[in-house]
Short mmCIF file of C-alpha atoms and ligand atoms in Angstrom, two decimals:
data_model
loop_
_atom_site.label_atom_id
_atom_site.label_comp_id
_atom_site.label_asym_id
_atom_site.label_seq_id
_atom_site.Cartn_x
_atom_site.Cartn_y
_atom_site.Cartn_z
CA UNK A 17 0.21 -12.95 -2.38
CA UNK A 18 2.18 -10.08 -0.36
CA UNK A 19 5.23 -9.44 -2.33
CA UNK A 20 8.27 -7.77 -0.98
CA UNK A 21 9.11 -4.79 -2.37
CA UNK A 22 12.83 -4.67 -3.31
CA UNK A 23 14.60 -1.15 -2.46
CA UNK A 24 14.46 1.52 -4.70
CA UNK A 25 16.88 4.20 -5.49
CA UNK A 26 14.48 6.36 -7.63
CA UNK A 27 15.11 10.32 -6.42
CA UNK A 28 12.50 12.87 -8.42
CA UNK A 29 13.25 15.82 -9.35
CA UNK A 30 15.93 15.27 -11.38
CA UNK A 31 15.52 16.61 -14.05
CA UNK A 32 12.89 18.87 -13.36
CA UNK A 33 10.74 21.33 -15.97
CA UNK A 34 8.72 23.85 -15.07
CA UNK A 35 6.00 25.51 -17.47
CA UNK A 36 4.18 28.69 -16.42
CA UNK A 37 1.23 27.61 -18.68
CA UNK A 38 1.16 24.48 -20.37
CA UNK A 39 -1.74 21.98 -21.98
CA UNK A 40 -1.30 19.06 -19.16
CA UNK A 41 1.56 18.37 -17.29
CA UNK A 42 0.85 14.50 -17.94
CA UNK A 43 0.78 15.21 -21.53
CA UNK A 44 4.31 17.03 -21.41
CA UNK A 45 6.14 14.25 -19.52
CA UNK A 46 4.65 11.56 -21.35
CA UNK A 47 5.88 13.45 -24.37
CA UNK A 48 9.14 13.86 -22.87
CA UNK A 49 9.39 9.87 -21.65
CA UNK A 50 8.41 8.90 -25.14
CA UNK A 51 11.43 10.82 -26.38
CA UNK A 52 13.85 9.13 -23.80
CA UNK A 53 13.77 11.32 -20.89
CA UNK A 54 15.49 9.62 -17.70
CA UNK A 55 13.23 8.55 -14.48
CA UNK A 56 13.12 10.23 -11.69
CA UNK A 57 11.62 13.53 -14.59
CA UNK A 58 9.46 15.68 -12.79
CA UNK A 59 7.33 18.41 -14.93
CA UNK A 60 5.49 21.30 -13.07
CA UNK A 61 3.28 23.88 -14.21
CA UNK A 62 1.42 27.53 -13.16
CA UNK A 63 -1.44 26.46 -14.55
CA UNK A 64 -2.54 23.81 -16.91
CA UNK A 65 -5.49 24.75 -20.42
CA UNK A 66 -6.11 21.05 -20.70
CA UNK A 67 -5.39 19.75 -17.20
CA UNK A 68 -7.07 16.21 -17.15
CA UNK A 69 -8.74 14.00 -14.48
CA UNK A 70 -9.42 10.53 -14.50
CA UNK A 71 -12.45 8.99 -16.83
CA UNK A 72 -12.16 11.53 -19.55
CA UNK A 73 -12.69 14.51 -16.95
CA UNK A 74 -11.08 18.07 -16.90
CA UNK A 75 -9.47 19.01 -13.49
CA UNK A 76 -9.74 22.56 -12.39
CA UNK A 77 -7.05 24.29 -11.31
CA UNK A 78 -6.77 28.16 -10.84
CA UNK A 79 -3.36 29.66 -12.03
CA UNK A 80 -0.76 29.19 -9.24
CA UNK A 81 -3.15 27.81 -6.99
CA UNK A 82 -2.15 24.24 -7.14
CA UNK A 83 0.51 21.77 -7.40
CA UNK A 84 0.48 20.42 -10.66
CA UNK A 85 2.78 17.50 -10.73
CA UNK A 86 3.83 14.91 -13.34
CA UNK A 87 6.59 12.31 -12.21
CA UNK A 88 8.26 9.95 -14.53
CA UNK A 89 8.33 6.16 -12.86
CA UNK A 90 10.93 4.36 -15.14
CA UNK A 91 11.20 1.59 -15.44
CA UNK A 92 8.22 1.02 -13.95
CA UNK A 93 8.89 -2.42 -13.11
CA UNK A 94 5.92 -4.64 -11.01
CA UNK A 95 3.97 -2.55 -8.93
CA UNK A 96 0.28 -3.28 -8.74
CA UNK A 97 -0.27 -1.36 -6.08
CA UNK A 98 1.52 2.14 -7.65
CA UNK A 99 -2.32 3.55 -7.32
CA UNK A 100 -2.36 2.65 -3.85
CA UNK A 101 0.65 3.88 -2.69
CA UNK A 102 0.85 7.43 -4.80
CA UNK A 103 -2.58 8.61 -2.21
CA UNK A 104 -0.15 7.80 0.48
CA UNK A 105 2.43 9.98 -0.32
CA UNK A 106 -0.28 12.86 -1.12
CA UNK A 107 -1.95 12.51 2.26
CA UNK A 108 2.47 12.14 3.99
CA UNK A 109 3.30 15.60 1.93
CA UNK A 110 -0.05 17.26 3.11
CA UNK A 111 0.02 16.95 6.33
CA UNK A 112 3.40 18.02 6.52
CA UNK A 113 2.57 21.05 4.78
CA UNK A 114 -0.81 21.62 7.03
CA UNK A 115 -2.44 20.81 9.87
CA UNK A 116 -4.77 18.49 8.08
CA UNK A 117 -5.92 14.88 8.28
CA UNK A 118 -5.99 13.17 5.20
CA UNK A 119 -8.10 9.95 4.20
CA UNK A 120 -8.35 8.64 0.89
CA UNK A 121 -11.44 7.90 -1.38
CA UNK A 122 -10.38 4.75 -3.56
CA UNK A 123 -8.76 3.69 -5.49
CA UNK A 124 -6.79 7.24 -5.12
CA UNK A 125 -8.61 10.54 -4.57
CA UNK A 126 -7.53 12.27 -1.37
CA UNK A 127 -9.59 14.26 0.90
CA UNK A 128 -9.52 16.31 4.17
CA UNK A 129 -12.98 17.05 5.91
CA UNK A 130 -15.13 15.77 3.43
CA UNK A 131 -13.75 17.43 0.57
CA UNK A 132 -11.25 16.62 -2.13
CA UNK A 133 -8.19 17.69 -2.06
CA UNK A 134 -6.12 15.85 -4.72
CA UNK A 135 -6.43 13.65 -7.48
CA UNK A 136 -4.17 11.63 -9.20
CA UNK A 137 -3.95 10.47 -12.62
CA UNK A 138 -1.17 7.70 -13.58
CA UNK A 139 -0.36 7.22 -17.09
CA UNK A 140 1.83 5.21 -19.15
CA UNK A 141 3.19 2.10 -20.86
CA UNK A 142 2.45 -0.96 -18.25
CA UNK A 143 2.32 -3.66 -21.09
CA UNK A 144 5.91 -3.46 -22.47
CA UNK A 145 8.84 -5.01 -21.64
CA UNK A 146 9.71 -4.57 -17.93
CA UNK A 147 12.31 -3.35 -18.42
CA UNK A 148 11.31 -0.35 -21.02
CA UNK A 149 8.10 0.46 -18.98
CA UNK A 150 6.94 3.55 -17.45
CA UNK A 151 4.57 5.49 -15.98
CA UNK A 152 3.70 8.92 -15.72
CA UNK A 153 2.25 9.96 -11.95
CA UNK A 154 0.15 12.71 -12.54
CA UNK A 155 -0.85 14.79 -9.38
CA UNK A 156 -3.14 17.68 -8.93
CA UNK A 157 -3.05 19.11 -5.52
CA UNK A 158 -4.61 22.42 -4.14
CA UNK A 159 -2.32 24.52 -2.43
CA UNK A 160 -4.79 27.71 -2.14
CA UNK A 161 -8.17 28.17 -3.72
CA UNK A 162 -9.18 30.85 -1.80
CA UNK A 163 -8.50 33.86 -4.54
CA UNK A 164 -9.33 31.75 -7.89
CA UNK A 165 -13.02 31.43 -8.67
CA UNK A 166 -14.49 28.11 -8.20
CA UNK A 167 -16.46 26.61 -10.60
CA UNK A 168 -20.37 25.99 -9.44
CA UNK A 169 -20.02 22.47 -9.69
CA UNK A 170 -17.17 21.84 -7.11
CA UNK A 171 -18.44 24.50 -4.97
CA UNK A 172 -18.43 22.86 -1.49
CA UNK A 173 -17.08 19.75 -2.67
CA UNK A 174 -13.04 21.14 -2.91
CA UNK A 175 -10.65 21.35 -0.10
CA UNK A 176 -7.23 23.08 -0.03
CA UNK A 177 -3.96 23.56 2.14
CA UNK A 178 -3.94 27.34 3.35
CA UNK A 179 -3.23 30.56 2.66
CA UNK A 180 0.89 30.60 2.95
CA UNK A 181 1.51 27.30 1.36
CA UNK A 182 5.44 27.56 -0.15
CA UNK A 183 4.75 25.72 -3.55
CA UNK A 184 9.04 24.88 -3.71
CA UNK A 185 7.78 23.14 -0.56
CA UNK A 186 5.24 21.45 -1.55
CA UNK A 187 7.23 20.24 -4.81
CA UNK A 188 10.08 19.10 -2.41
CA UNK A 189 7.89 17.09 0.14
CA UNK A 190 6.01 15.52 -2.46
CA UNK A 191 8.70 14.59 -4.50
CA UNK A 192 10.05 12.88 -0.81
CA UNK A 193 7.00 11.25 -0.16
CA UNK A 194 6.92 9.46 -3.42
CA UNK A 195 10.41 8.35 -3.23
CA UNK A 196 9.54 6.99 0.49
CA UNK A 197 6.13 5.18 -0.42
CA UNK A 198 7.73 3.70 -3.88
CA UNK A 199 9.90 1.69 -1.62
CA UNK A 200 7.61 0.48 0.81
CA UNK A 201 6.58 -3.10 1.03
CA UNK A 202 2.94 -4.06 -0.36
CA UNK A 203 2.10 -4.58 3.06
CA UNK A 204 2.64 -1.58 4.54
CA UNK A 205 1.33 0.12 1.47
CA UNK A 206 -2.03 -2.21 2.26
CA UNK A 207 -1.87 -1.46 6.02
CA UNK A 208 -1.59 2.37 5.59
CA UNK A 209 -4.27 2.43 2.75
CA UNK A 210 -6.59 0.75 5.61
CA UNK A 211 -5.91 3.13 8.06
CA UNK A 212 -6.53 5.96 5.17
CA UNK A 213 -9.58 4.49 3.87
CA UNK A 214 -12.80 6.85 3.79
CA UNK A 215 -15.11 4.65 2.25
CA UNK A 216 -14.85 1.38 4.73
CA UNK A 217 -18.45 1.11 6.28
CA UNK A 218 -20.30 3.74 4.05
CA UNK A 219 -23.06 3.10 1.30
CA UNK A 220 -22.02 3.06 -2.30
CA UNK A 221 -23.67 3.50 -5.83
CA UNK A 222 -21.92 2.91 -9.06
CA UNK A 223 -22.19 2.58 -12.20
CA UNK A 224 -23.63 -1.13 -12.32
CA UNK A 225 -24.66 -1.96 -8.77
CA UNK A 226 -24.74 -0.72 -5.13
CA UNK A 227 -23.35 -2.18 -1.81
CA UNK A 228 -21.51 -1.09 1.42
CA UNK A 229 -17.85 -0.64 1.24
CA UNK A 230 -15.66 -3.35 3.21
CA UNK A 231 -12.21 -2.47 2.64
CA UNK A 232 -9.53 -3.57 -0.02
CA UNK A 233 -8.17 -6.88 -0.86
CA UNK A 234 -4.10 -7.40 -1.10
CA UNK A 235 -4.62 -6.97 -4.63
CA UNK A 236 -6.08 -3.26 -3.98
CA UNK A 237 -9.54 -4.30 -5.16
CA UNK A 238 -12.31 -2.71 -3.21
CA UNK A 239 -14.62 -5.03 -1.31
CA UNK A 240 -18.38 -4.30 -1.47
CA UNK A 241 -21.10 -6.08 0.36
CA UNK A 242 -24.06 -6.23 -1.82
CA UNK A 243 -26.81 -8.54 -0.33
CA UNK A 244 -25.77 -11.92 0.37
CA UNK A 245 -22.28 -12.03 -1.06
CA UNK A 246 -18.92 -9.42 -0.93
CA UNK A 247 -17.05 -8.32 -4.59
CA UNK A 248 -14.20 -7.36 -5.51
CA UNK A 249 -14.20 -3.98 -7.67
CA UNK A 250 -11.32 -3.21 -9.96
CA UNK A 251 -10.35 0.72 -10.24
CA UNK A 252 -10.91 0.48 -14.13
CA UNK A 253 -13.91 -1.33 -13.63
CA UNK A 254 -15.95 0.71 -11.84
CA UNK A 255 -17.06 4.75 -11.57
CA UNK A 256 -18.22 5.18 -8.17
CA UNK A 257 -21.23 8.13 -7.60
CA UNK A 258 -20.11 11.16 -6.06
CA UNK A 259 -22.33 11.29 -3.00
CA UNK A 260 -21.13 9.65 -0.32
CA UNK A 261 -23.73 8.68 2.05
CA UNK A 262 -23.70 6.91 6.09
CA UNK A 263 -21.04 7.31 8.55
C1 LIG B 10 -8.71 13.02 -10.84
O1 LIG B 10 -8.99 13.09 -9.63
O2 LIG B 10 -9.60 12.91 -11.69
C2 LIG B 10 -7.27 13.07 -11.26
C3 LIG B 10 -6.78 14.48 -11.43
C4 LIG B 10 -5.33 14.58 -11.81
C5 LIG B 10 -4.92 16.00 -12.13
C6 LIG B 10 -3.44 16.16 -12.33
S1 LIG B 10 -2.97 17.86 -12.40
C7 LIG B 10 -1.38 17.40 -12.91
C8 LIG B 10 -1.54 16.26 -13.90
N1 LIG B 10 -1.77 16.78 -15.23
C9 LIG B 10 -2.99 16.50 -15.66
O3 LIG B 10 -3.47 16.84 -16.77
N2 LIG B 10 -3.66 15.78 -14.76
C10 LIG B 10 -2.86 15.53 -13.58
#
């Protein structure tokens, strides 16, 4: 069912703490939402020692080459499609910032040309009361990678802004973007997502099966044609394989 999203008055940015090196900006605001800190927290850093990606990765990020972003959703209320709809501010703030088009490798990775450009990581405390939830929105988003070295095993695969990319900018869009999207109804969340969506059409491995993508549901499931019948994936089901193969 398409729920309605009511209006939200969240503003990030408010407070906001900045570290010029810090383990993971996900780790500091979750620290600093378990110790009562207000929504709307945003946490920034230079660069990050333990900066993590989803599935137990590491995400590289060169000192002050990226945006790296941790927002504090709270409460976090009922929002099943929050992983949707945080790629959809990414992809609003970057293209504002560049001349890029961005399209978005579910359930939230972002790229531009074949490349990745941002990942997010969300975080946090779905399964208590409503009304004491939260959830941290991590976001790692390359500004300029030209002047950091780049680690042999994302050579080719990474994508970033530009050269003269104001980070106060970026911070400011973003933050905009997030407030915009977080009020959005599911089904413009679901209609944009569609529009975004690089996988619809292409072949797919992962880890447990293969198939050719065919969307997402309402639910934000992604639909795969394997043989004779069409799944539903969950994002915490499934790890899809890197390569991305057919048009
Ligand atoms: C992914 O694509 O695997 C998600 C990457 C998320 C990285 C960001 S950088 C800011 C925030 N702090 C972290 O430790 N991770 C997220």
């Amino acid at each position: 069912m398409i729920r309605v999203q009511e209006p939200t008055t969240i503003r990030f940015g408010s407070p906001h703490r900045h570290f010029e090196t810090t383990d993971s900006t996900n780790e500091r605001a979750k620290f600093l939402a378990e110790t009562g800190a207000p929504g709307g927290l945003v946490v920034t850093a230079g660069s990050q020692v333990a900066g993590r990606g989803r599935r137990g990765r590491s995400w590289f990020a060169g000192p002050g080459s990226s945006l790296l972003y941790s927002a504090l959703l709270r409460p976090l209320g009922d929002r099943p499609l929050l992983p949707l709809l945080v790629p959809l501010a990414v992809c609003d703030a970057a293209e504002e910032l560049g001349d890029r088009t961005c399209k978005i490798k579910w359930p939230n990775d972002v790229w531009v040309d074949e490349r990745k450009l941002a990942g997010v990581l969300i975080e946090g405390r779905p399964d208590a009361d409503p009304a004491d939830s939260w959830a941290v929105i991590g976001i790692g988003l390359n500004l300029d990678l030209s002047d950091v070295g780049i680690p042999d095993d994302l050579e080719g695969r990474v994508a970033w802004l530009g050269r003269d990319v104001d980070h106060d900018l970026a911070l400011e869009r973003l933050n905009r973007a997030l407030e915009s999207w977080l009020a959005a109804s599911d089904s413009k969340i679901l209609e944009e997502f569609r529009r975004r969506d690089l996988l619809v059409g292409r072949d797919l491995e992962w880890d447990g099966g293969s198939g050719t993508a065919r969307g997402i549901d309402d639910l934000g499931h992604l639909l795969v044609e394997t043989g004779d019948e069409t799944i539903a994936l969950g994002a915490g089901e499934v790890s899809l394989g890197a390569n991305l193969r057919g048009g």
